[in-house]
């Protein structure tokens, strides 16, 4: 009888797949990376990402050395990156996937 009680409790917890309840309707969510192949990670996009990052770090270091020698480079480099991403959002959006792939 114990096994029957267990199976009846399990049966009560199962969802009725034949139900026409509105909550049972499937919602299809497209995958985040489904962009029609426009933004694939290629050697070129990785090169653009590395070049952009290198330029931002180099400019941040030069500006820090010239304007605030005692300050960490990361402060002006971060500010420069935010300003650049604000001015050129499409460029940075297009580099997003390759930047994530690089790490």
mmCIF file of C-alpha atoms in Angstrom:
data_model
loop_
_atom_site.group_PDB
_atom_site.id
_atom_site.type_symbol
_atom_site.label_atom_id
_atom_site.label_comp_id
_atom_site.label_asym_id
_atom_site.label_seq_id
_atom_site.Cartn_x
_atom_site.Cartn_y
_atom_site.Cartn_z
ATOM 1 C CA UNK A 1 0.000 0.000 0.000
ATOM 2 C CA UNK A 2 2.938 2.381 0.629
ATOM 3 C CA UNK A 3 3.977 2.102 -3.017
ATOM 4 C CA UNK A 4 0.424 2.883 -4.133
ATOM 5 C CA UNK A 5 0.342 6.020 -1.953
ATOM 6 C CA UNK A 6 3.640 7.166 -3.415
ATOM 7 C CA UNK A 7 2.518 6.619 -6.974
ATOM 8 C CA UNK A 8 -0.827 8.386 -6.425
ATOM 9 C CA UNK A 9 1.018 11.379 -4.914
ATOM 10 C CA UNK A 10 3.289 11.410 -7.948
ATOM 11 C CA UNK A 11 0.303 11.171 -10.284
ATOM 12 C CA UNK A 12 -1.276 14.235 -8.650
ATOM 13 C CA UNK A 13 1.886 16.270 -9.288
ATOM 14 C CA UNK A 14 2.051 15.475 -13.006
ATOM 15 C CA UNK A 15 0.892 18.112 -15.463
ATOM 16 C CA UNK A 16 -1.989 17.175 -17.733
ATOM 17 C CA UNK A 17 -0.385 17.607 -21.164
ATOM 18 C CA UNK A 18 -3.782 17.419 -22.878
ATOM 19 C CA UNK A 19 -5.067 20.481 -21.020
ATOM 20 C CA UNK A 20 -6.161 23.517 -23.040
ATOM 21 C CA UNK A 21 -5.375 25.939 -20.229
ATOM 22 C CA UNK A 22 -3.881 29.258 -21.419
ATOM 23 C CA UNK A 23 -0.959 28.768 -19.044
ATOM 24 C CA UNK A 24 0.009 25.599 -20.901
ATOM 25 C CA UNK A 25 0.683 27.465 -24.163
ATOM 26 C CA UNK A 26 4.316 27.401 -25.175
ATOM 27 C CA UNK A 27 6.150 30.682 -25.439
ATOM 28 C CA UNK A 28 8.955 30.696 -27.953
ATOM 29 C CA UNK A 29 11.863 32.935 -27.043
ATOM 30 C CA UNK A 30 14.470 33.384 -29.768
ATOM 31 C CA UNK A 31 18.048 32.716 -28.693
ATOM 32 C CA UNK A 32 20.071 35.806 -27.800
ATOM 33 C CA UNK A 33 22.694 35.088 -30.400
ATOM 34 C CA UNK A 34 20.238 34.687 -33.273
ATOM 35 C CA UNK A 35 21.204 37.736 -35.321
ATOM 36 C CA UNK A 36 21.099 36.220 -38.771
ATOM 37 C CA UNK A 37 24.858 35.694 -38.867
ATOM 38 C CA UNK A 38 25.593 39.415 -38.971
ATOM 39 C CA UNK A 39 27.694 39.456 -35.822
ATOM 40 C CA UNK A 40 29.738 36.277 -35.997
ATOM 41 C CA UNK A 41 33.076 35.953 -34.262
ATOM 42 C CA UNK A 42 35.763 35.863 -36.921
ATOM 43 C CA UNK A 43 39.483 36.521 -36.989
ATOM 44 C CA UNK A 44 38.727 40.026 -38.255
ATOM 45 C CA UNK A 45 36.315 40.886 -35.434
ATOM 46 C CA UNK A 46 38.782 39.533 -32.873
ATOM 47 C CA UNK A 47 41.502 41.693 -34.439
ATOM 48 C CA UNK A 48 39.227 44.752 -34.263
ATOM 49 C CA UNK A 49 38.445 44.020 -30.613
ATOM 50 C CA UNK A 50 42.101 43.626 -29.681
ATOM 51 C CA UNK A 51 43.046 46.778 -31.595
ATOM 52 C CA UNK A 52 40.264 48.807 -29.971
ATOM 53 C CA UNK A 53 41.172 47.578 -26.497
ATOM 54 C CA UNK A 54 44.878 48.214 -27.069
ATOM 55 C CA UNK A 55 44.210 51.730 -28.318
ATOM 56 C CA UNK A 56 41.988 52.563 -25.352
ATOM 57 C CA UNK A 57 44.551 51.258 -22.860
ATOM 58 C CA UNK A 58 47.412 53.062 -24.577
ATOM 59 C CA UNK A 59 45.520 56.367 -24.765
ATOM 60 C CA UNK A 60 44.419 55.983 -21.140
ATOM 61 C CA UNK A 61 48.013 55.411 -20.059
ATOM 62 C CA UNK A 62 49.314 58.393 -22.052
ATOM 63 C CA UNK A 63 46.594 60.712 -20.714
ATOM 64 C CA UNK A 64 47.172 59.544 -17.156
ATOM 65 C CA UNK A 65 50.917 60.074 -17.404
ATOM 66 C CA UNK A 66 50.430 63.541 -18.891
ATOM 67 C CA UNK A 67 47.567 64.806 -16.705
ATOM 68 C CA UNK A 68 47.678 62.887 -13.412
ATOM 69 C CA UNK A 69 51.011 61.057 -12.967
ATOM 70 C CA UNK A 70 50.125 59.727 -9.499
ATOM 71 C CA UNK A 71 46.774 58.271 -10.587
ATOM 72 C CA UNK A 72 46.183 54.685 -11.666
ATOM 73 C CA UNK A 73 45.850 54.176 -15.429
ATOM 74 C CA UNK A 74 42.593 52.291 -14.980
ATOM 75 C CA UNK A 75 40.680 55.435 -13.964
ATOM 76 C CA UNK A 76 41.199 57.434 -17.158
ATOM 77 C CA UNK A 77 41.152 54.290 -19.299
ATOM 78 C CA UNK A 78 37.710 53.419 -17.927
ATOM 79 C CA UNK A 79 36.456 56.959 -18.461
ATOM 80 C CA UNK A 80 37.853 56.978 -21.993
ATOM 81 C CA UNK A 81 36.153 53.645 -22.733
ATOM 82 C CA UNK A 82 32.781 54.896 -21.495
ATOM 83 C CA UNK A 83 33.079 58.084 -23.539
ATOM 84 C CA UNK A 84 34.098 56.149 -26.657
ATOM 85 C CA UNK A 85 31.245 53.663 -26.241
ATOM 86 C CA UNK A 86 28.813 56.546 -25.786
ATOM 87 C CA UNK A 87 30.038 58.353 -28.895
ATOM 88 C CA UNK A 88 30.335 55.203 -31.051
ATOM 89 C CA UNK A 89 27.724 52.740 -29.705
ATOM 90 C CA UNK A 90 27.373 50.819 -32.959
ATOM 91 C CA UNK A 91 31.121 50.111 -33.150
ATOM 92 C CA UNK A 92 31.184 48.714 -29.620
ATOM 93 C CA UNK A 93 27.940 46.770 -30.116
ATOM 94 C CA UNK A 94 29.440 45.091 -33.176
ATOM 95 C CA UNK A 95 32.535 44.162 -31.149
ATOM 96 C CA UNK A 96 30.521 42.720 -28.258
ATOM 97 C CA UNK A 97 30.602 39.037 -29.243
ATOM 98 C CA UNK A 98 34.261 38.975 -30.204
ATOM 99 C CA UNK A 99 35.170 40.859 -27.016
ATOM 100 C CA UNK A 100 33.326 38.257 -24.952
ATOM 101 C CA UNK A 101 35.087 35.474 -26.872
ATOM 102 C CA UNK A 102 38.467 37.025 -26.079
ATOM 103 C CA UNK A 103 37.617 37.337 -22.420
#
